PDB file of C-alpha atoms in Angstrom:
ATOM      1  CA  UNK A   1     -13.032 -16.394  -2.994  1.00 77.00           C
ATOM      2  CA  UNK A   2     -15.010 -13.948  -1.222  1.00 89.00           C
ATOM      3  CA  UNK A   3     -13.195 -10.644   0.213  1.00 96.00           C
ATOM      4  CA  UNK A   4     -14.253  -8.362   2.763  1.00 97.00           C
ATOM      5  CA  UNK A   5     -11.897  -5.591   3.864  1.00 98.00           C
ATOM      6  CA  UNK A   6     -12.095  -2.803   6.517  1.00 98.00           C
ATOM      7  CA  UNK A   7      -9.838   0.287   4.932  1.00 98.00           C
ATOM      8  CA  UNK A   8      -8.739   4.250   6.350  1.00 98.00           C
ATOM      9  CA  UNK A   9      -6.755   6.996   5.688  1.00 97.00           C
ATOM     10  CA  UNK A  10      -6.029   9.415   8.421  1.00 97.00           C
ATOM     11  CA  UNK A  11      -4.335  12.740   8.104  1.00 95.00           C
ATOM     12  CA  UNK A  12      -1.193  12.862  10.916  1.00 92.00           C
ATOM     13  CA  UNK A  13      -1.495  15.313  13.384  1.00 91.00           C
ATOM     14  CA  UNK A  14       1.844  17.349  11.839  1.00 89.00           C
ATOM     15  CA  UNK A  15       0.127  18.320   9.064  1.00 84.00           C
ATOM     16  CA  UNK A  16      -2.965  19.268  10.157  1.00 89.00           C
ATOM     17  CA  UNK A  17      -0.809  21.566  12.085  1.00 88.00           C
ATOM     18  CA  UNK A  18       0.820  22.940   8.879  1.00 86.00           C
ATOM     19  CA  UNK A  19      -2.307  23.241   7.328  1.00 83.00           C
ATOM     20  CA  UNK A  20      -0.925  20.203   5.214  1.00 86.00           C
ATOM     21  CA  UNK A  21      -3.600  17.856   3.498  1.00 91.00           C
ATOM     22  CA  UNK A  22      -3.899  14.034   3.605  1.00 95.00           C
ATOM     23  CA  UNK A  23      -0.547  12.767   1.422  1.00 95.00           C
ATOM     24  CA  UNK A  24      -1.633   9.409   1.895  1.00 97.00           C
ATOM     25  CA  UNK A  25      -3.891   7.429  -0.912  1.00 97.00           C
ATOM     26  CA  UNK A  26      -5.279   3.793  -1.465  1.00 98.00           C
ATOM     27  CA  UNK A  27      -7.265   1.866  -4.042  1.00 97.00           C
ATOM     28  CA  UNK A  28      -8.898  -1.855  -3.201  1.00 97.00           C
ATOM     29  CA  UNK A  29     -10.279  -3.540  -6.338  1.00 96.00           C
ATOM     30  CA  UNK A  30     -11.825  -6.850  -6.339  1.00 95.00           C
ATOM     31  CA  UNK A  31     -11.827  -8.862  -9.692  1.00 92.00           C
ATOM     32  CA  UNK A  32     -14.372 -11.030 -11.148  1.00 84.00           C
ATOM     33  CA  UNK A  33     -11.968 -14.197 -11.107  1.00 82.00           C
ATOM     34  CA  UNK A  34     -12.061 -14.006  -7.215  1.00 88.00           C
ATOM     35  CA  UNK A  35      -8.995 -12.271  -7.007  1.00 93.00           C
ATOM     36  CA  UNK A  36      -8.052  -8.905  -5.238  1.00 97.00           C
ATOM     37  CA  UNK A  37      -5.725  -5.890  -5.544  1.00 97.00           C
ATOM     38  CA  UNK A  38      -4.700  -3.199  -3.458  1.00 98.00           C
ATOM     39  CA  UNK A  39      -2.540  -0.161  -3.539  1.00 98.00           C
ATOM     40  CA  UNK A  40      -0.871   2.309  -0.922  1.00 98.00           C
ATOM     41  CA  UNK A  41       0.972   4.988  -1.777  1.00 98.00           C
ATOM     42  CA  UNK A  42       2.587   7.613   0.595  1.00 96.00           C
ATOM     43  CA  UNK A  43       3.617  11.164  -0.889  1.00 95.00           C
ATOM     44  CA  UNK A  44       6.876  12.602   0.289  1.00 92.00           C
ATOM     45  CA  UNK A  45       6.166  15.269   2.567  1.00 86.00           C
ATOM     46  CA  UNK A  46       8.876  17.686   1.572  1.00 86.00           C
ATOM     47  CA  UNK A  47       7.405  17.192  -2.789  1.00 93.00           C
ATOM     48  CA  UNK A  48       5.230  20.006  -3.861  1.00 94.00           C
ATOM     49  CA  UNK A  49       2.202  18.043  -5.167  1.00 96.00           C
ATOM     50  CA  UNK A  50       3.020  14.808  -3.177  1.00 95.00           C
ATOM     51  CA  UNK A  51      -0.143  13.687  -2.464  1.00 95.00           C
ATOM     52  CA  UNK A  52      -1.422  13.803  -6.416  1.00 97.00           C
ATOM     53  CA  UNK A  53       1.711  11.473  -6.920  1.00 97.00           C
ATOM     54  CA  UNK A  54       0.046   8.935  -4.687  1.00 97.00           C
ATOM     55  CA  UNK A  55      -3.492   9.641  -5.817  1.00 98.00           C
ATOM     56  CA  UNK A  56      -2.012   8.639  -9.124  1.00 98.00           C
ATOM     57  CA  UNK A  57       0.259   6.453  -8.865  1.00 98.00           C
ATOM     58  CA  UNK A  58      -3.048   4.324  -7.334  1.00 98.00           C
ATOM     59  CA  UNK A  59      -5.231   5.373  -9.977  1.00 97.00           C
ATOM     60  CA  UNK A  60      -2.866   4.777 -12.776  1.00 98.00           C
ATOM     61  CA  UNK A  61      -1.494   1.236 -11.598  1.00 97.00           C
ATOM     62  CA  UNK A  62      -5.037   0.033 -10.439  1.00 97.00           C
ATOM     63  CA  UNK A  63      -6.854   1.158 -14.554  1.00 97.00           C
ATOM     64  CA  UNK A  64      -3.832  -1.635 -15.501  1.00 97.00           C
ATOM     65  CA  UNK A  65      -4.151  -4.149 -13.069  1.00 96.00           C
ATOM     66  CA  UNK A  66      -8.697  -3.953 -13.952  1.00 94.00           C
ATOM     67  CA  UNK A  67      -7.454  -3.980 -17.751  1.00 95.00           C
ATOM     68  CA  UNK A  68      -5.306  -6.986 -17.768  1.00 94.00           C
ATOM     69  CA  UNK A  69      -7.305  -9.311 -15.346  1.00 92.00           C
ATOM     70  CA  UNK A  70     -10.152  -8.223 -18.075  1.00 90.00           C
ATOM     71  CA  UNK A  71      -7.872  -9.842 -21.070  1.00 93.00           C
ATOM     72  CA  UNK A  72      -5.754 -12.469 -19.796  1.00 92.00           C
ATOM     73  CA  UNK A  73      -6.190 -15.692 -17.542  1.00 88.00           C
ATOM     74  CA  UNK A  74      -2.738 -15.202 -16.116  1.00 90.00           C
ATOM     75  CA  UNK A  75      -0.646 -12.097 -13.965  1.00 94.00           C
ATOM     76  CA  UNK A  76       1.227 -10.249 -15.714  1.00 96.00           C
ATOM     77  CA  UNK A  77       5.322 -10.902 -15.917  1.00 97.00           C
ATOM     78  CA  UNK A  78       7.807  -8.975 -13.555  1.00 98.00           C
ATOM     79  CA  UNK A  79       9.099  -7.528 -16.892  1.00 98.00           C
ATOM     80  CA  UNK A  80       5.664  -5.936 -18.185  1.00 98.00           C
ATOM     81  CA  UNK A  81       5.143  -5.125 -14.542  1.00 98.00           C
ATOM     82  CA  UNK A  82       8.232  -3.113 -14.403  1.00 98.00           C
ATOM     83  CA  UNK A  83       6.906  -1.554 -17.947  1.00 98.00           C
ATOM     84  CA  UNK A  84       4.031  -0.720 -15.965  1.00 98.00           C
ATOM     85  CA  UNK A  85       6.394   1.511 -13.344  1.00 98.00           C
ATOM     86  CA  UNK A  86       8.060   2.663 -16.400  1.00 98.00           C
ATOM     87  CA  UNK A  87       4.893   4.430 -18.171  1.00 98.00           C
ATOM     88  CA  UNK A  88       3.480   6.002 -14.722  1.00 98.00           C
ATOM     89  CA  UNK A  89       7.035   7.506 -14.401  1.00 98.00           C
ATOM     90  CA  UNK A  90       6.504   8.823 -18.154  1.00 98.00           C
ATOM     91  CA  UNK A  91       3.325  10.181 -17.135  1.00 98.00           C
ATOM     92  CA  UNK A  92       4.348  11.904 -13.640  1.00 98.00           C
ATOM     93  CA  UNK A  93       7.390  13.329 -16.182  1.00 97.00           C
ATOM     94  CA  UNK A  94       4.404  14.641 -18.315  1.00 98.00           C
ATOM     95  CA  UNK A  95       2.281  16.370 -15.664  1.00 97.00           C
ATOM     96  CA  UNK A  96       5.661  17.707 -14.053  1.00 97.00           C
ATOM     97  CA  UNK A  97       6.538  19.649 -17.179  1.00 97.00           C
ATOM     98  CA  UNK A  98       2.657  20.788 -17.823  1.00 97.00           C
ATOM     99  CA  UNK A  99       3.287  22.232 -14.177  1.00 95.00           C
ATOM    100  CA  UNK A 100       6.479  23.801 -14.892  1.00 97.00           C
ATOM    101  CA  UNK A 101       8.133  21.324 -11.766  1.00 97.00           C
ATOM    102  CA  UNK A 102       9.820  18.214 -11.851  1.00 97.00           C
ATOM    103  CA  UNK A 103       8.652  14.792 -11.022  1.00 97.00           C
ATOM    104  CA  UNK A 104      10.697  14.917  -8.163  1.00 96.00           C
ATOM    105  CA  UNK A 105       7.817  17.025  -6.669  1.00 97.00           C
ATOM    106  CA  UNK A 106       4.991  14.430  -7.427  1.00 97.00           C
ATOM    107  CA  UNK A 107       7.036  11.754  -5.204  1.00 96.00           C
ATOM    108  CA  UNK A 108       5.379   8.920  -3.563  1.00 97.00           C
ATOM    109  CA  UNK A 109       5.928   5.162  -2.301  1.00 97.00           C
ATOM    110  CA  UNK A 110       4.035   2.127  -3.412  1.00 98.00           C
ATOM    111  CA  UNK A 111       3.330  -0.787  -1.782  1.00 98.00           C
ATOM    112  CA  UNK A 112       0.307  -3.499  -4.193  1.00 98.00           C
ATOM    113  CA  UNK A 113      -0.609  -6.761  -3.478  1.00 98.00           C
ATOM    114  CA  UNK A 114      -3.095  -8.823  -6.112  1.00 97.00           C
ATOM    115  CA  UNK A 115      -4.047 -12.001  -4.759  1.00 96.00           C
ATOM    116  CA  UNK A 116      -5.306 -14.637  -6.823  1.00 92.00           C
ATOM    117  CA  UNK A 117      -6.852 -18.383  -6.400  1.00 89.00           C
ATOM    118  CA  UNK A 118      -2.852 -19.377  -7.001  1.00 89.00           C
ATOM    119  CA  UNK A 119      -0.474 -16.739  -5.956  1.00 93.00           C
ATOM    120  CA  UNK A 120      -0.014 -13.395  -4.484  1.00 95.00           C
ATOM    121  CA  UNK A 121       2.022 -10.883  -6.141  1.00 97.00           C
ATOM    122  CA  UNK A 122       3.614  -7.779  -4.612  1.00 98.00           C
ATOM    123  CA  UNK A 123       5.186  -4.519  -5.751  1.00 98.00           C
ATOM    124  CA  UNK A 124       7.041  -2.447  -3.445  1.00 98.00           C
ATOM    125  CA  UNK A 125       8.952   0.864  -3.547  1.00 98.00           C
ATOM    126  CA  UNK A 126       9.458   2.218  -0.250  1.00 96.00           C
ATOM    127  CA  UNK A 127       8.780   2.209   3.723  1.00 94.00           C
ATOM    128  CA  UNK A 128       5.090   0.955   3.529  1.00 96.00           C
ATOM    129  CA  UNK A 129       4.442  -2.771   4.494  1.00 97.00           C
ATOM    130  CA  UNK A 130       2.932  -5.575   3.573  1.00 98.00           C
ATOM    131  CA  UNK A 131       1.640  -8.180   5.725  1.00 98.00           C
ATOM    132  CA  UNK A 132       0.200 -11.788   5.319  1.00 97.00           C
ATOM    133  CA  UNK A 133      -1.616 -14.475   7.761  1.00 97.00           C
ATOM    134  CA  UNK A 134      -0.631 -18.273   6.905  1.00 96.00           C
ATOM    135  CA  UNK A 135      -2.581 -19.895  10.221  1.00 93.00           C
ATOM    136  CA  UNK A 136      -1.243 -18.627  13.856  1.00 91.00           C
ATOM    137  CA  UNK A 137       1.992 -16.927  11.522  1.00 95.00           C
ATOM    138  CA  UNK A 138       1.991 -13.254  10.242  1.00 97.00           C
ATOM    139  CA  UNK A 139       4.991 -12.869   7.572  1.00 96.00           C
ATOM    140  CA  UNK A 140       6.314  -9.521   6.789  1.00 97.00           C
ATOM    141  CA  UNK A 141       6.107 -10.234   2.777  1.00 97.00           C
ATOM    142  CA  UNK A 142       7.725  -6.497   2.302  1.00 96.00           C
ATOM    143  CA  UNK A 143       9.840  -5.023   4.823  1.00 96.00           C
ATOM    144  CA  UNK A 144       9.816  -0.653   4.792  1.00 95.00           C
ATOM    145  CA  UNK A 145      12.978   0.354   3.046  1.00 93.00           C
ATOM    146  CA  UNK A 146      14.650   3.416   4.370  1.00 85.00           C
ATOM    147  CA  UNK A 147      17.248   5.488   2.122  1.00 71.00           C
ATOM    148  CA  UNK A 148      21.084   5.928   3.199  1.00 68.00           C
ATOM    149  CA  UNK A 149      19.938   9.064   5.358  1.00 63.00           C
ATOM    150  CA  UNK A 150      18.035   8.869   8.513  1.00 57.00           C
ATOM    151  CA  UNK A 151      13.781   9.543   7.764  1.00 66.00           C
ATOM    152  CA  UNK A 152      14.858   9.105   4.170  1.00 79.00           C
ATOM    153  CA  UNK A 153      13.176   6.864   1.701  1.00 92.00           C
ATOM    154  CA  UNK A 154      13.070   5.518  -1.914  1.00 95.00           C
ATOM    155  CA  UNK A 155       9.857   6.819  -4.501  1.00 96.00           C
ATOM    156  CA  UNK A 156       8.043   5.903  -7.415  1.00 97.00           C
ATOM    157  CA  UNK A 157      10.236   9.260  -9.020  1.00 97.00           C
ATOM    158  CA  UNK A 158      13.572   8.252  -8.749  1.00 96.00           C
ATOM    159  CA  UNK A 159      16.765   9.003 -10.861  1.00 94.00           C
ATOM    160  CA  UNK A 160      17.700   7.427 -13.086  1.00 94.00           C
ATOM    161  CA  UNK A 161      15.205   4.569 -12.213  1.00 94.00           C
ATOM    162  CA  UNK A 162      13.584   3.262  -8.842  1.00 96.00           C
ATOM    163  CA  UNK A 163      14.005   0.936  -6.783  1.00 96.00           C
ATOM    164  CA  UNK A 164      11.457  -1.476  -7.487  1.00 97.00           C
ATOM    165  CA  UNK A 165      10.841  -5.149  -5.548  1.00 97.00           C
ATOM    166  CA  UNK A 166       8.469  -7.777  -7.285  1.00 98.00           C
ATOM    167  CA  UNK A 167       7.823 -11.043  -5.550  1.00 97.00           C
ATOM    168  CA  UNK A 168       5.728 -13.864  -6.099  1.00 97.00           C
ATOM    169  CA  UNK A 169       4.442 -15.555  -3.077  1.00 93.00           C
ATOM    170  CA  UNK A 170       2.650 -18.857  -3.533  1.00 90.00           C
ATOM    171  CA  UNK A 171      -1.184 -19.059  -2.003  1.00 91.00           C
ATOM    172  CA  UNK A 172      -0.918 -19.782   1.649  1.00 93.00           C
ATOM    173  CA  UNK A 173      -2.308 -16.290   3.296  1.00 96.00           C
ATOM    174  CA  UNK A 174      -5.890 -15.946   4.094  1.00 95.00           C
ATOM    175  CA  UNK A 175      -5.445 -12.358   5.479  1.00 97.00           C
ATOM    176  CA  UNK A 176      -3.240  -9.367   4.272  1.00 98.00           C
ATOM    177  CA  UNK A 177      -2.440  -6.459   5.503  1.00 98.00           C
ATOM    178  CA  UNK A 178      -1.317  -2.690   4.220  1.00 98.00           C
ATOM    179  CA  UNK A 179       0.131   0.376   5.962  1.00 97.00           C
ATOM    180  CA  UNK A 180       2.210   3.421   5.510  1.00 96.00           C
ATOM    181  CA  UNK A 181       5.338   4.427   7.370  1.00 92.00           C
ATOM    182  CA  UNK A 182       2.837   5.817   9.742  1.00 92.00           C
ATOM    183  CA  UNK A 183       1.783   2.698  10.837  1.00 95.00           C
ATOM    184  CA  UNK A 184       4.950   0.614  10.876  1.00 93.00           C
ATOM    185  CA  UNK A 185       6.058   1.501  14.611  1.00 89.00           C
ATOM    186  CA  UNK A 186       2.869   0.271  15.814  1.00 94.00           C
ATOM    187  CA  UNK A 187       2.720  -2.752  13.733  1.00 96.00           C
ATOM    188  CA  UNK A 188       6.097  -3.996  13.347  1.00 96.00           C
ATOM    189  CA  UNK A 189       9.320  -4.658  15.466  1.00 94.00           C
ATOM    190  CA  UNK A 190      12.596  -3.247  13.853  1.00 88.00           C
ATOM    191  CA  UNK A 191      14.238  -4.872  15.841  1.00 89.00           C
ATOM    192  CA  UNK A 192      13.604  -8.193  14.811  1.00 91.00           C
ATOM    193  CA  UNK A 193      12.059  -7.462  11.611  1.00 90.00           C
ATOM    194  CA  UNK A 194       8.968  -9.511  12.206  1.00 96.00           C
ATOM    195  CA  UNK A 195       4.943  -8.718  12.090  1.00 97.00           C
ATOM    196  CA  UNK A 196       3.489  -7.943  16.013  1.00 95.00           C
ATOM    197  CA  UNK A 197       0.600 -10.747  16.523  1.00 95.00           C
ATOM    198  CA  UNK A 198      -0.661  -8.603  19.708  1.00 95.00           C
ATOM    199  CA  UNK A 199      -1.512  -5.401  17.017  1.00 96.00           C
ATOM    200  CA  UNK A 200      -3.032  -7.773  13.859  1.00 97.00           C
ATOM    201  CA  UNK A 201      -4.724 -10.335  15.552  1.00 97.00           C
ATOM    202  CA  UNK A 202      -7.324  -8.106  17.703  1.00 96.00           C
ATOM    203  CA  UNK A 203      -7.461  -5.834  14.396  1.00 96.00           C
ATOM    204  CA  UNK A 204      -8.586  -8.676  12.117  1.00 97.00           C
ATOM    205  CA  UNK A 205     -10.742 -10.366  14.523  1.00 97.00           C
ATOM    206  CA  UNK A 206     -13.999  -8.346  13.619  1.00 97.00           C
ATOM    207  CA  UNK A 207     -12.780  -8.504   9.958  1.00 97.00           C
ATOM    208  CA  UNK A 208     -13.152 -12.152   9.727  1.00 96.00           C
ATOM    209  CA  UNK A 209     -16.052 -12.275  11.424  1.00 95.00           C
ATOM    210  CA  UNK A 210     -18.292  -9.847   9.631  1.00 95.00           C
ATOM    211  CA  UNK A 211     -21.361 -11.135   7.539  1.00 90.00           C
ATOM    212  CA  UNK A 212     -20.515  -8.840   4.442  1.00 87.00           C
ATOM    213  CA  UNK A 213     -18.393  -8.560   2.124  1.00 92.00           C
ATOM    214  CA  UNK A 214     -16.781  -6.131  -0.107  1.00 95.00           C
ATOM    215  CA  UNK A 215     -15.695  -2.780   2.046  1.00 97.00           C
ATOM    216  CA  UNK A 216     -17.154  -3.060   5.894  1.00 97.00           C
ATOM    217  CA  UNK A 217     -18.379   0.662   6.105  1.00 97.00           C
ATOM    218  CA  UNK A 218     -18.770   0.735   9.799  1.00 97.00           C
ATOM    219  CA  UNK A 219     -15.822  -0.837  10.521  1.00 97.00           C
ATOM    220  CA  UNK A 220     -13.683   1.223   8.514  1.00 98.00           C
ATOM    221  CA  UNK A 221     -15.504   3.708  10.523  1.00 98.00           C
ATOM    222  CA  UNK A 222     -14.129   2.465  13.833  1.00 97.00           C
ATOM    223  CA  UNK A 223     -10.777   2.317  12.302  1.00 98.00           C
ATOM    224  CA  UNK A 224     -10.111   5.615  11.026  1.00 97.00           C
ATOM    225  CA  UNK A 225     -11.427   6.729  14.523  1.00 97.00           C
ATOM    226  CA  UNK A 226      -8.691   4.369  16.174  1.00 97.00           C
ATOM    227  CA  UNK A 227      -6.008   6.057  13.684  1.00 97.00           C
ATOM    228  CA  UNK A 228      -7.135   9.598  14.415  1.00 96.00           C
ATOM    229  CA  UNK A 229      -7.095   8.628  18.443  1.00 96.00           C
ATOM    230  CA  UNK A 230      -4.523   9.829  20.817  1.00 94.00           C
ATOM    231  CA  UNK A 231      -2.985   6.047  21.421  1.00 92.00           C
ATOM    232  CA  UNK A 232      -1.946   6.101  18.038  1.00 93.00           C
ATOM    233  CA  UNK A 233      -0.970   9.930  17.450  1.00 93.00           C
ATOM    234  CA  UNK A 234       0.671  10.165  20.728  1.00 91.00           C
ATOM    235  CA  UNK A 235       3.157   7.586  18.768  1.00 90.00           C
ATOM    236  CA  UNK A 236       3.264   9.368  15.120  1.00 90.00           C
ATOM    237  CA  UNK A 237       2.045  12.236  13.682  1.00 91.00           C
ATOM    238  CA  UNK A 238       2.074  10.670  10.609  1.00 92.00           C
ATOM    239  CA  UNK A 239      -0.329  10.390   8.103  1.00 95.00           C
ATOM    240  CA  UNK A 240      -1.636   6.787   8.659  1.00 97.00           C
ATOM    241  CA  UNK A 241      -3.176   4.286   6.533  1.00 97.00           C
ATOM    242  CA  UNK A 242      -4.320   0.451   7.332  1.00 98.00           C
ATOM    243  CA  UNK A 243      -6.191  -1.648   5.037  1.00 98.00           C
ATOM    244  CA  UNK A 244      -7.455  -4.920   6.672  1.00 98.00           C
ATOM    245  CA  UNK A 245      -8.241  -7.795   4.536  1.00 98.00           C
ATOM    246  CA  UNK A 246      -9.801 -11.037   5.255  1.00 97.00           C
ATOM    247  CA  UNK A 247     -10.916 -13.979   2.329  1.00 90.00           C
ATOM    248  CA  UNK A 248     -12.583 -17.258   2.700  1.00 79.00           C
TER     249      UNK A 248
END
């Protein structure tokens, strides 16, 4: 299987205006079996060092994913999986008392996908999405969970434990798709709970048919332009982040 991807990560135009930083972060890894993972993770806005919760919360579950592919033929189970949540909770736990805060304060969704030649497995904690093309049909293969309050969530950093969605898709899609929150009104209807054709199928038209493969620099260029642009932040101030990826 070869993978080519265009990726960005866009600071929302409310926090640039509270002199905020990006709180999104993202890791794409390709493996040499032909398979692929990737990782969003969106930092709570109102947790202290939010954004290092998603920086590592990618980092961290990404060195796993690279290590296991590395020693074993298969995925790993939904129970070592959930281990997996379990030891980057005992490290956030770590760094929170080394800072003299709380993990609460490192807070962060996740949203991975690792695509092999005979599934696709995802992890989800959260409001980010996940997306996947089987011909003409986009599925919504995780749906953004929102907490019992209004703009409220669930995080990698919940007490006493989070809540965590593993599913195991068999290998139909050809195309996936990744966002935070930020991206969900433009990309999804609520109403109905289903994928918008008219936003991915323009989007992943260039995708497929670029000659490289890997990352596709310029258009991940044109993307994070498109993010940053005023038809997108006119709808969200948001931080916003896409990742677009096509196999064949």
């Amino acid at each position: 299987m070869t993978w080519r991807w265009a990726s960005a990560s866009v600071i929302g135009t409310s926090h640039i205006q509270k002199g905020d930083r990006l709180q999104d972060a993202y890791t794409v890894a390709e493996f040499g079996n032909g398979g692929i993972l990737v990782v969003v993770s969106d930092g709570a806005g109102s947790a202290e060092f939010c954004a290092y919760g998603a920086w590592l919360t990618c980092r961290f579950l990404s060195v796993r994913f690279r290590e296991w592919v590395q020693a074993n033929p298969n995925l790993p189970t939904d129970g070592e999986l959930a281990d997996w949540i379990d030891e980057l909770r005992d490290r956030i736990s770590t760094i929170a008392a080394q800072q003299e805060s709380t993990p609460r304060q490192f807070a962060a969704t996740l949203a991975i996908i690792v695509v092999t030649s005979d599934e696709a497995v995802t992890l989800h904690i959260g409001d980010s999405a996940i997306v996947g093309r089987k011909g003409a049909e986009w599925d919504v293969l995780c749906w953004p969970e929102n907490g019992e309050y209004a703009s409220t969530t669930y995080f990698v950093t919940d007490d006493p434990e989070p809540r965590l969605n593993i599913t195991r898709h068999p290998r139909e899609h050809d195309a996936f798709a990744l966002f935070s929150d930020g991206v969900g009104d433009l990309a999804l209807s609520h109403l109905e709970e289903t994928a918008h054709p008219r936003f991915f199928e323009p989007m992943f038209r260039p995708v497929d048919s670029a000659s490289g493969k890997g990352r596709l620099i310029e258009l991940s260029a044109k993307l994070a332009t498109y993010l940053a642009g005023p038809s997108v932040c006119d709808r969200t101030d948001d931080d916003k982040t896409l990742i677009l990826i096509s196999g064949n």
